[in-house]
CSV table of C-alpha atoms in Angstrom, one decimal:
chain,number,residue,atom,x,y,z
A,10,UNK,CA,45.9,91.8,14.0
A,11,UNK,CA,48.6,89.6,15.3
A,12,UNK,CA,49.2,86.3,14.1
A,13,UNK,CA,49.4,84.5,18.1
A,14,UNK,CA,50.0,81.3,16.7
A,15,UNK,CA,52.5,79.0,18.4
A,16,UNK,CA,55.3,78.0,16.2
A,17,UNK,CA,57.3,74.8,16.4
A,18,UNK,CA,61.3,76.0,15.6
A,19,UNK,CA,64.1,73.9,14.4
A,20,UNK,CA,68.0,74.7,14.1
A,21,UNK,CA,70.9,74.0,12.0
A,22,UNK,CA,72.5,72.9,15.3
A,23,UNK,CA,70.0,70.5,16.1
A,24,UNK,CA,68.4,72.2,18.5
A,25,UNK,CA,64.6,72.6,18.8
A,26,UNK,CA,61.2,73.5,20.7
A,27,UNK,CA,57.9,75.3,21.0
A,28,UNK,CA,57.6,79.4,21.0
A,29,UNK,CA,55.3,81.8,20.7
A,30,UNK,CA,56.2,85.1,19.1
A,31,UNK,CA,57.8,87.5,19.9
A,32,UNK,CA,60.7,85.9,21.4
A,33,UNK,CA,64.6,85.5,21.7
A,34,UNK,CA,66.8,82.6,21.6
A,35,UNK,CA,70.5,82.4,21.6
A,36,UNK,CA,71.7,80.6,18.3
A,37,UNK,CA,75.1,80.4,17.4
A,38,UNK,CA,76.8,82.4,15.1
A,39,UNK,CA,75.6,81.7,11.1
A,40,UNK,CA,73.0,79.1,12.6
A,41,UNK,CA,70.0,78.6,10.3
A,42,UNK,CA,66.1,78.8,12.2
A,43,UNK,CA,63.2,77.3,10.7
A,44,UNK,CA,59.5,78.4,12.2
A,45,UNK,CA,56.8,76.1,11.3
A,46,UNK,CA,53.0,77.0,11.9
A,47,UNK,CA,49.7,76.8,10.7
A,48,UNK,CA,47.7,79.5,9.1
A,49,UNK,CA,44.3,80.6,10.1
A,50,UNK,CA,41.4,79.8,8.6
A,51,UNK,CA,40.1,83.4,8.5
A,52,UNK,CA,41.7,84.7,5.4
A,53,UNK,CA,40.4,86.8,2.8
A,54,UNK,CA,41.8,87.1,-1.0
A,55,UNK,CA,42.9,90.6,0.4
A,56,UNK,CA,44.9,89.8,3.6
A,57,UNK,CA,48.5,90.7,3.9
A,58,UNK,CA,51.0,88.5,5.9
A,59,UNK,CA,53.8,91.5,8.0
A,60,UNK,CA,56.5,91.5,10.3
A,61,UNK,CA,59.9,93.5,10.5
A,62,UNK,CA,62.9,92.3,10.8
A,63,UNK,CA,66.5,93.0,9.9
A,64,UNK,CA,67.6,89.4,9.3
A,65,UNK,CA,68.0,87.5,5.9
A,66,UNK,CA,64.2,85.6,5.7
A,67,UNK,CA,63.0,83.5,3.2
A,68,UNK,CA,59.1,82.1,3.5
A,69,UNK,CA,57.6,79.4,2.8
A,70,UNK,CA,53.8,78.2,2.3
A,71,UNK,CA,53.3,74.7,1.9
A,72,UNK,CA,57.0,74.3,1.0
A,73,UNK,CA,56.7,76.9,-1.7
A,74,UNK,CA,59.1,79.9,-1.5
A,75,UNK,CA,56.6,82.4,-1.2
A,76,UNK,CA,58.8,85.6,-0.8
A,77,UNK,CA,62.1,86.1,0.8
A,78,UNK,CA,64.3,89.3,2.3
A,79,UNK,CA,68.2,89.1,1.6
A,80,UNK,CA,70.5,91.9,3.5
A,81,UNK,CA,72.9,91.4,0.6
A,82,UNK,CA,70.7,93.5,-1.8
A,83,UNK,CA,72.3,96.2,0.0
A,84,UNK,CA,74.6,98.6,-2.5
A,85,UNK,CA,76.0,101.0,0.5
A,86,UNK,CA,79.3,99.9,1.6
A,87,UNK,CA,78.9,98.5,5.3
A,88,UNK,CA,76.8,96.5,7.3
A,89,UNK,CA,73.1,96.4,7.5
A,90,UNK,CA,71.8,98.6,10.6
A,91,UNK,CA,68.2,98.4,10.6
A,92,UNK,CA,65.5,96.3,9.9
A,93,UNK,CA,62.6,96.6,7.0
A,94,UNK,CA,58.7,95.3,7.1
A,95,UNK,CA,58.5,91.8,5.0
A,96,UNK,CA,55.0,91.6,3.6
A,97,UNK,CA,53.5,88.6,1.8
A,98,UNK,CA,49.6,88.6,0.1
A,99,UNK,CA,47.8,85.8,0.9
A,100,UNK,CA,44.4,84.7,-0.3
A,101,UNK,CA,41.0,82.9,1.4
A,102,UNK,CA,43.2,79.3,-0.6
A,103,UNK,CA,46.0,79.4,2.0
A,104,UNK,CA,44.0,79.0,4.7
A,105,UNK,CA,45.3,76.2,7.2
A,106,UNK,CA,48.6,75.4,5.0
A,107,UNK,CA,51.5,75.1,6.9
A,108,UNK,CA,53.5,78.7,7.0
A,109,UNK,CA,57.5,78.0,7.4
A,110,UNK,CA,60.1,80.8,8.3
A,111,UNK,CA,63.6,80.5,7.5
A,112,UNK,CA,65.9,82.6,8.9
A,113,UNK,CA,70.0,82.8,8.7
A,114,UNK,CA,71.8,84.6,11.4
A,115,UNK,CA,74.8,85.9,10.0
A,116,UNK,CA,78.3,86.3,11.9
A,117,UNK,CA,77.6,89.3,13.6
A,118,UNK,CA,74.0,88.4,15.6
A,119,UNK,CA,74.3,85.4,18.1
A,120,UNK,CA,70.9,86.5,19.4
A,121,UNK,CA,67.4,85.7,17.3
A,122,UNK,CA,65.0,88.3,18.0
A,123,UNK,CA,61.6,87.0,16.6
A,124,UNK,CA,59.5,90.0,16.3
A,125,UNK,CA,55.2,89.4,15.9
A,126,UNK,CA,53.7,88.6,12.7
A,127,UNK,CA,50.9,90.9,11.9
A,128,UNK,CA,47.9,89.9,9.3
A,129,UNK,CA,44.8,92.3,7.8
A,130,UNK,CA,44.9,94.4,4.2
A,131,UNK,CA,47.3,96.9,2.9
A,132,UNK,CA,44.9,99.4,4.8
A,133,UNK,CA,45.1,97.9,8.1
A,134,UNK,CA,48.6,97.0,7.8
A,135,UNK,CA,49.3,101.0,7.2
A,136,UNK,CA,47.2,101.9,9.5
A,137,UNK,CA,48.8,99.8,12.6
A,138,UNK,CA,52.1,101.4,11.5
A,139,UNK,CA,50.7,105.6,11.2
A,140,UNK,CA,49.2,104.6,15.0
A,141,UNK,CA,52.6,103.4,16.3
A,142,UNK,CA,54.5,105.9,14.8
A,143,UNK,CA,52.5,108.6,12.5
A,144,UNK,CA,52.5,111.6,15.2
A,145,UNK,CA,56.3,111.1,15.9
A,146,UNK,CA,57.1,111.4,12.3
A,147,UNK,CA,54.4,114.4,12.3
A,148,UNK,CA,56.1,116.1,15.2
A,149,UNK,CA,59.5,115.2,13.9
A,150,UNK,CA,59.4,116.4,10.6
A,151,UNK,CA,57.7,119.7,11.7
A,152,UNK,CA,60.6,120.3,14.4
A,153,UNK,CA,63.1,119.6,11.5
A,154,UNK,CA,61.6,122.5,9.2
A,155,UNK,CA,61.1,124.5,11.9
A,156,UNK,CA,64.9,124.2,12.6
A,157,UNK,CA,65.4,124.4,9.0
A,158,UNK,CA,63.4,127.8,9.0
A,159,UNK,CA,65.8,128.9,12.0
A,160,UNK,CA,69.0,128.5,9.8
A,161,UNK,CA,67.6,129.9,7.0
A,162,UNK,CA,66.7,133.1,8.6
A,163,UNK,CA,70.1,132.9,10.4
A,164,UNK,CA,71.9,133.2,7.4
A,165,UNK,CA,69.8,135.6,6.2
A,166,UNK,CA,70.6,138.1,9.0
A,167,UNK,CA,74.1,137.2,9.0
A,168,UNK,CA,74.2,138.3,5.2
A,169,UNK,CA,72.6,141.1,6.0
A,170,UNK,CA,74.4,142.5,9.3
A,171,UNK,CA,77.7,140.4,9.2
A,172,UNK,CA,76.4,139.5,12.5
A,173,UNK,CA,75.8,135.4,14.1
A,174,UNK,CA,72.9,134.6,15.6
A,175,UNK,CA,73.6,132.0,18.3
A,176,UNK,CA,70.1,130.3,17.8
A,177,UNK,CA,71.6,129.2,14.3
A,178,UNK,CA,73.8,126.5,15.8
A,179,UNK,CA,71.4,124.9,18.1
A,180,UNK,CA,68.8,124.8,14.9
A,181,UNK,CA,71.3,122.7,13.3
A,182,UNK,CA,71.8,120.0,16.4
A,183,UNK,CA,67.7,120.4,16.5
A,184,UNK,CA,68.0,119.6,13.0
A,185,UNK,CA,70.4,116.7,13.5
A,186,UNK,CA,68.0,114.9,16.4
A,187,UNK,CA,64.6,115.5,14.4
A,188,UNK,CA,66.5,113.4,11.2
A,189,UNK,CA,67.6,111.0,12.8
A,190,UNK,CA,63.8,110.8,14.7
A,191,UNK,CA,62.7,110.5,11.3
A,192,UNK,CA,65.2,107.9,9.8
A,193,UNK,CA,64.8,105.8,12.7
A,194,UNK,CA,61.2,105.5,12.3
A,195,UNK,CA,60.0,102.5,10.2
A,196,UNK,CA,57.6,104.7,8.2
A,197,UNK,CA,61.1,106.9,6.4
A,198,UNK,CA,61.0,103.4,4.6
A,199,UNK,CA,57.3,103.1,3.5
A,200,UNK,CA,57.1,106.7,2.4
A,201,UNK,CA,60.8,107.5,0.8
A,202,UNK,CA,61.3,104.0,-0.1
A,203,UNK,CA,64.8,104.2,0.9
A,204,UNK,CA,65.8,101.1,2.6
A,205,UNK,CA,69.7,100.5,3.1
A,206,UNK,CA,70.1,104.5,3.3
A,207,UNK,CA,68.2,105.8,6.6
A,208,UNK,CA,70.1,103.0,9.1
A,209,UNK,CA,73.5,104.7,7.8
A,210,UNK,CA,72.3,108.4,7.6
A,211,UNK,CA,70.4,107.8,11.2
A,212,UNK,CA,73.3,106.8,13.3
A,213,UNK,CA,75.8,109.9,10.9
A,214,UNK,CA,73.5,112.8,11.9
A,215,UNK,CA,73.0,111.5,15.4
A,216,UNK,CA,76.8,111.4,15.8
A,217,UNK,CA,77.1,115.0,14.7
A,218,UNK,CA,74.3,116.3,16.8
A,219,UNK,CA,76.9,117.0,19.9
A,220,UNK,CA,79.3,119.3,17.8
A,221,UNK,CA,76.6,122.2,16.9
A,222,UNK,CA,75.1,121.8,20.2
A,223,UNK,CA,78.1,122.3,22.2
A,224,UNK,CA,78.5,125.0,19.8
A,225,UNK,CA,75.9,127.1,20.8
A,226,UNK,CA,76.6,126.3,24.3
A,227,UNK,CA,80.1,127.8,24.0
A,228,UNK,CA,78.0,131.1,22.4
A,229,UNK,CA,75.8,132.0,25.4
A,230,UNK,CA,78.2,131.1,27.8
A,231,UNK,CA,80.6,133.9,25.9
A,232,UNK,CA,83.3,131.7,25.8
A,233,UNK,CA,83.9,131.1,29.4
A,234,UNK,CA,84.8,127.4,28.6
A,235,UNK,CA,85.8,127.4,25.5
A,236,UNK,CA,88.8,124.9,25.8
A,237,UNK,CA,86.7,122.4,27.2
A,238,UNK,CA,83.8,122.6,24.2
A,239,UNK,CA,86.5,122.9,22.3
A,240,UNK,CA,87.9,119.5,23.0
A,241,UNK,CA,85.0,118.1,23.3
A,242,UNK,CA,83.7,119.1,20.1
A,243,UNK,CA,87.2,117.6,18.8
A,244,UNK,CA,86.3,114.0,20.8
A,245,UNK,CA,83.0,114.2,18.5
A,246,UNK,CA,84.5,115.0,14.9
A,247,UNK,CA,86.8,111.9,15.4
A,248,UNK,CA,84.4,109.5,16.9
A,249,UNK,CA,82.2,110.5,14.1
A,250,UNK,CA,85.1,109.8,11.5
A,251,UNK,CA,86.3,106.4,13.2
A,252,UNK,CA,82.6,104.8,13.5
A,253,UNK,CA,81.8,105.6,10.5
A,254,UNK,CA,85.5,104.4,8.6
A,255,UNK,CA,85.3,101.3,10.6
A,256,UNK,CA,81.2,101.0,9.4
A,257,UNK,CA,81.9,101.5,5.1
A,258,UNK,CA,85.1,99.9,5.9
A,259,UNK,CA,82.4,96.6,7.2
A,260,UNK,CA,84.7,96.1,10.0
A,261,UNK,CA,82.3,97.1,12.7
A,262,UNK,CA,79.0,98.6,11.9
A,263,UNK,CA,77.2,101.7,13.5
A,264,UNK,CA,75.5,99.2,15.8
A,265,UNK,CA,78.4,97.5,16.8
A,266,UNK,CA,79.8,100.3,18.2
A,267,UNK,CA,76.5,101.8,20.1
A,268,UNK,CA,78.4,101.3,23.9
A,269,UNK,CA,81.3,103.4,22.4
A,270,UNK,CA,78.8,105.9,20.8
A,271,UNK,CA,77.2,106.0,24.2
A,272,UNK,CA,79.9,106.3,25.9
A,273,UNK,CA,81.0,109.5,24.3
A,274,UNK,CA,77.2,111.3,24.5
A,275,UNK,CA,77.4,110.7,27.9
A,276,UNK,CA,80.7,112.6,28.2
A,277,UNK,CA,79.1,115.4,26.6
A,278,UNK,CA,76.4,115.3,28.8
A,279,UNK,CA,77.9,114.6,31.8
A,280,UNK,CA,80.1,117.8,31.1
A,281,UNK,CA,77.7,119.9,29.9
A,282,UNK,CA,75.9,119.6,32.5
A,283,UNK,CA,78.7,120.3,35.2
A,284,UNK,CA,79.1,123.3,33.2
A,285,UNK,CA,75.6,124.4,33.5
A,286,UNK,CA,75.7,123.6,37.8
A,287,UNK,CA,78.9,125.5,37.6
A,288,UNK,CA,77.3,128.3,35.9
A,289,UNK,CA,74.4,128.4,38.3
A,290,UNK,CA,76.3,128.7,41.5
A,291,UNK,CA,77.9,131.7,40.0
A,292,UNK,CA,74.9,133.3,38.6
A,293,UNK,CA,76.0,133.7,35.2
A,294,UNK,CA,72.8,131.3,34.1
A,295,UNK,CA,70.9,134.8,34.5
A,296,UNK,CA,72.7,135.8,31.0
A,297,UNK,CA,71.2,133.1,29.2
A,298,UNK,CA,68.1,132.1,31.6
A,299,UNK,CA,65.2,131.6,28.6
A,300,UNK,CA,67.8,128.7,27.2
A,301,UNK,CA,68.5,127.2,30.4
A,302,UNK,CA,65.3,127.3,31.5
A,303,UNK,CA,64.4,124.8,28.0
A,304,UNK,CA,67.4,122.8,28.9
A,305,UNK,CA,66.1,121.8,32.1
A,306,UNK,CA,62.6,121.2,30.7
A,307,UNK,CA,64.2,119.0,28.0
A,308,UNK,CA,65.9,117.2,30.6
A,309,UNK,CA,63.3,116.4,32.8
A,310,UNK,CA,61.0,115.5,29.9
A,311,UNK,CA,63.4,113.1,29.0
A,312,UNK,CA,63.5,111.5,32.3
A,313,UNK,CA,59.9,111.1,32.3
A,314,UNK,CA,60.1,109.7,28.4
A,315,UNK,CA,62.3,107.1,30.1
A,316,UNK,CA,60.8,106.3,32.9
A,317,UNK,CA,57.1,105.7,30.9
A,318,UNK,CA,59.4,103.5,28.5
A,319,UNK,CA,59.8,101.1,31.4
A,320,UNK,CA,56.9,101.3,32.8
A,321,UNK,CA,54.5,100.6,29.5
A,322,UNK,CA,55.9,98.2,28.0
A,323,UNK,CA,56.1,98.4,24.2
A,324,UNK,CA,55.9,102.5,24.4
A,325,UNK,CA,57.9,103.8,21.9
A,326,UNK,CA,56.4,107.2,20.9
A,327,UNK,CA,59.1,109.2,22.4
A,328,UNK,CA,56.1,112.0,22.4
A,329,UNK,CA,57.4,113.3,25.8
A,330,UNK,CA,61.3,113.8,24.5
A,331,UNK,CA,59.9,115.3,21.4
A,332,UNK,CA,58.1,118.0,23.7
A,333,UNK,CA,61.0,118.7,25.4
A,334,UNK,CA,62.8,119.3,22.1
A,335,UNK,CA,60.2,121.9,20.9
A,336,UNK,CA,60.4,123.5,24.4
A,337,UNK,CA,64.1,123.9,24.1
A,338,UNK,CA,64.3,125.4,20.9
A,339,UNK,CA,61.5,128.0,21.4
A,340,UNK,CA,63.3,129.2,24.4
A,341,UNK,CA,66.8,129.3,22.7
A,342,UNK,CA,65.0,131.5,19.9
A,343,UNK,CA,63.1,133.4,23.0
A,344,UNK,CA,66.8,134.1,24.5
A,345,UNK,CA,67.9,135.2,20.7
A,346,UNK,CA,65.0,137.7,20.9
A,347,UNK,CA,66.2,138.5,24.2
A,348,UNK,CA,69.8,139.2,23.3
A,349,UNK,CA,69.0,141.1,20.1
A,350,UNK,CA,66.9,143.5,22.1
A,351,UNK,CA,69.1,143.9,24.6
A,352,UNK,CA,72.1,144.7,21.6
A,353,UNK,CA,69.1,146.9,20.1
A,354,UNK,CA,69.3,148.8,23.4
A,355,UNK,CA,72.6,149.2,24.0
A,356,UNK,CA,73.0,151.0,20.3
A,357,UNK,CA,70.5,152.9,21.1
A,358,UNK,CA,71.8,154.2,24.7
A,359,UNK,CA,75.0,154.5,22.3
A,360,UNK,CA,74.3,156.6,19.6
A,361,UNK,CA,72.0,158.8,22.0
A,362,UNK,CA,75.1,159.2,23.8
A,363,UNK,CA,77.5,159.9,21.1
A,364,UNK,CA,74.4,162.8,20.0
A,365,UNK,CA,74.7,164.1,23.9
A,366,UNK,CA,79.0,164.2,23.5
A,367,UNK,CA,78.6,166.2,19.9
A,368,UNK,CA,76.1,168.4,21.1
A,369,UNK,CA,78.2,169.1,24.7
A,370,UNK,CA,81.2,169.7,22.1
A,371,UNK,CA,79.4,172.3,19.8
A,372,UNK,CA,78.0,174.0,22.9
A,373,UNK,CA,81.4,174.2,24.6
A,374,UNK,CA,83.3,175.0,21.2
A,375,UNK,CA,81.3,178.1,20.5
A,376,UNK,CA,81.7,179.0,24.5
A,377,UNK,CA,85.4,178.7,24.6
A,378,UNK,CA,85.9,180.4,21.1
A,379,UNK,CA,84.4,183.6,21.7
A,380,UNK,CA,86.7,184.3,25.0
A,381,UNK,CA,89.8,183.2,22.7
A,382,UNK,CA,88.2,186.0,20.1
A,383,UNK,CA,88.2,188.3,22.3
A,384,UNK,CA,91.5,187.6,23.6
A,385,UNK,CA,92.9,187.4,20.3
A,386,UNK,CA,91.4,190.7,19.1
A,387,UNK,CA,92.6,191.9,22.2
A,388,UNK,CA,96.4,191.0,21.5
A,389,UNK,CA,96.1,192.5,18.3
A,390,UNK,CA,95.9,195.6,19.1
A,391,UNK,CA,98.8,195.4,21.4
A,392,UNK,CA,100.8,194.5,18.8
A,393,UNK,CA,99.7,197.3,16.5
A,394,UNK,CA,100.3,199.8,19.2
A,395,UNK,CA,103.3,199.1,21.1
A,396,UNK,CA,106.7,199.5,19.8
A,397,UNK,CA,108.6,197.9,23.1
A,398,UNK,CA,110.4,194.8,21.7
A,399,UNK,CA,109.9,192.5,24.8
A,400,UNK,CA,105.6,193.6,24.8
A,401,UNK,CA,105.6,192.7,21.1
A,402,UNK,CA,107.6,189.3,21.9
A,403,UNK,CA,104.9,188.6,24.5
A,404,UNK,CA,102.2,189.2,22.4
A,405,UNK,CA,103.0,187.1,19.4
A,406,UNK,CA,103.6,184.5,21.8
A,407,UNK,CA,100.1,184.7,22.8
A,408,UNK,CA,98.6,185.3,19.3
A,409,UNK,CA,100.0,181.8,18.3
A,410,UNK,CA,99.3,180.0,21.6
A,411,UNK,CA,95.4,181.2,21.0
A,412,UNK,CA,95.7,180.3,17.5
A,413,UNK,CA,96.6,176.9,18.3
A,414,UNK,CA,94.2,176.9,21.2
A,415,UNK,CA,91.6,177.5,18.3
A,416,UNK,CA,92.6,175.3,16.0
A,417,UNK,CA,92.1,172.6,18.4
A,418,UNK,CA,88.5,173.5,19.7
């Protein structure tokens, strides 16, 4: 349940007030906030205190330090990128003691965002977090296998026939979103126990998603554009290198940069999708019409994602994006299926052509050989019984003229 108690705050700057959770404030930068309630009287030995946050937090029960959360535990070069669930037991004794939160707001956060303090068991406290977010880590890590799947079986094929299969690439950006779905999620750090390592890794793989993507693009649009995926798959590979130098450099971390990092997914967007109108108008689309008809399905199921986020508030399941991912990808491995069958064809019409040409040459070699044979015959026997120079020169000018006419046949 949430803790909806109202919370009396005090700053390092003197300011001060009333505020019920959550909430935001604008503090300046390194200011110190201290939240003072009281706790309910409805504890049991078993209840757990939780709330997530990403800022340094140290908590207090009747003025004793009770637990605390310090971003400087962090190993990984670079600044802290997401935030982590702060848990505290409590027992049936701390029932109506005064609860105090203090929180420091380091140099790169001007804005306190106090998030809602939840209170039940271990089980509950699981349980609230598998109903936020359990079926888009589900659907998540099943889209990430299946695109792991994908690529294996591309490189298997490729082994085999020396040939690409274009569904390979977009597995890889498929891969790409459905990690960083994963990282982002707050339960990556409950079950891997890797806090620090999924805010990096999250924003890295997100980054990269573009190039593979525009990748495949490039494929089943057989190269049509391929200066402009090629420089825009170059804009990626050195955004991706700069944010993330100027992130383990701690100069500006992954978040600092998300405008930038937006900017440059919506150039690939934006340009991709001219592309694709382009591509429509001309009717080339009808070479690659199973993929486009997932991209438009992704696209609209995105809009709708983003138009339920602002219309219910607090919705966060990104269940109608994830469909649209799944979509997608089925219908790029439905136009792989497609192309391979059509390739299948084509040797087929091939090879039963090349049998029609050798059997038309076998049939006209023995047809043109026999007349030549009998011409040849013929001319022998000139030669045998003539004795007039100029015949015989005539002759042996037509035995080696047939032989070379047999030679050839």
């Amino acid at each position: 349940k949430p803790l909806d108690n109202k919370w009396t705050y005090t700053t390092s700057s003197g300011k001060s007030g009333q505020l019920v959770l959550p909430t935001q404030l604008k503090l300046e930068e390194n200011e110190v906030i201290k939240l003072t309630s009281i706790l309910p009287d409805n504890f049991t030995d078993d209840t757990i205190l939780a709330t997530y946050t990403g800022i340094n937090i140290e908590v207090y029960i009747d003025g004793i330090k009770r637990t605390d959360f310090n971003n400087s535990l962090n190993k990984i070069p670079g600044k802290v990128v997401k935030g982590v669930w702060v848990t505290l037991p409590v027992t049936q004794k701390d029932c109506g003691k005064t609860i105090t939160l203090q929180m420091n707001i380091d140099d790169s956060d001007s804005d306190f965002f106090g998030r809602k303090i939840y209170y039940g068991n271990m089980y509950g406290i699981i349980r609230m977090i598998l109903d936020d977010e359990g079926v888009l880590f589900v659907a998540s890590f099943v889209l990430a296998l299946f695109a792991v799947v994908t690529i294996l079986a591309g490189w298997i094929y490729r082994f085999l026939t020396g040939k690409r299969l274009s569904s390979t690439m977009l597995a890889y950006a498929i891969l790409a979103i459905s990690t960083w779905n994963i990282y982002d999620l707050t339960m990556c750090q409950i079950i891997f126990d890797n806090y620090f390592v999924d805010g990096p890794v999250g924003y890295m793989v997100i980054m990269l998603a573009p190039f593979p993507f525009l990748k495949y693009m490039d494929m089943v649009q057989k190269h049509r554009y391929r200066f402009i995926y090629n420089l825009l798959e170059m804009i990626v590979l050195i955004y991706f290198a700069v944010f993330t130098f100027l992130h383990f450099m701690n100069i500006a971390s992954f978040y600092d940069t998300l405008i930038a990092m937006n900017v440059v997914l919506g150039l690939v967007v934006v340009s991709t999708l001219m592309i694709l109108l382009y591509e429509i108008n001309k009717g080339y689309v009808k070479q690659y019409a199973f993929f486009a008809t997932g991209l438009v399905c992704l696209i609209v199921m995105t809009l709708i994602e983003i138009v339920l986020i602002n219309l219910i508030e607090h919705r966060i399941d990104g269940m109608c994006a994830m469909a649209g991912l799944y979509i997608m990808m089925l219908c790029a491995i439905l136009q792989t299926v497609y192309e391979q069958n059509i390739t299948r064809k084509k040797t087929i019409r091939a090879i039963q052509a090349n049998k029609m040409k050798s059997t038309f040459l076998a049939n006209m070699s023995h047809e043109i050989r026999t007349p030549i044979n009998a011409i040849m015959g013929m001319n022998e026997m000139v030669l045998r019984k003539t004795d007039d120079h100029e015949i015989k020169e005539y002759a042996v000018n037509i035995r080696d003229a047939s032989q070379t006419l047999l030679n050839i046949v």
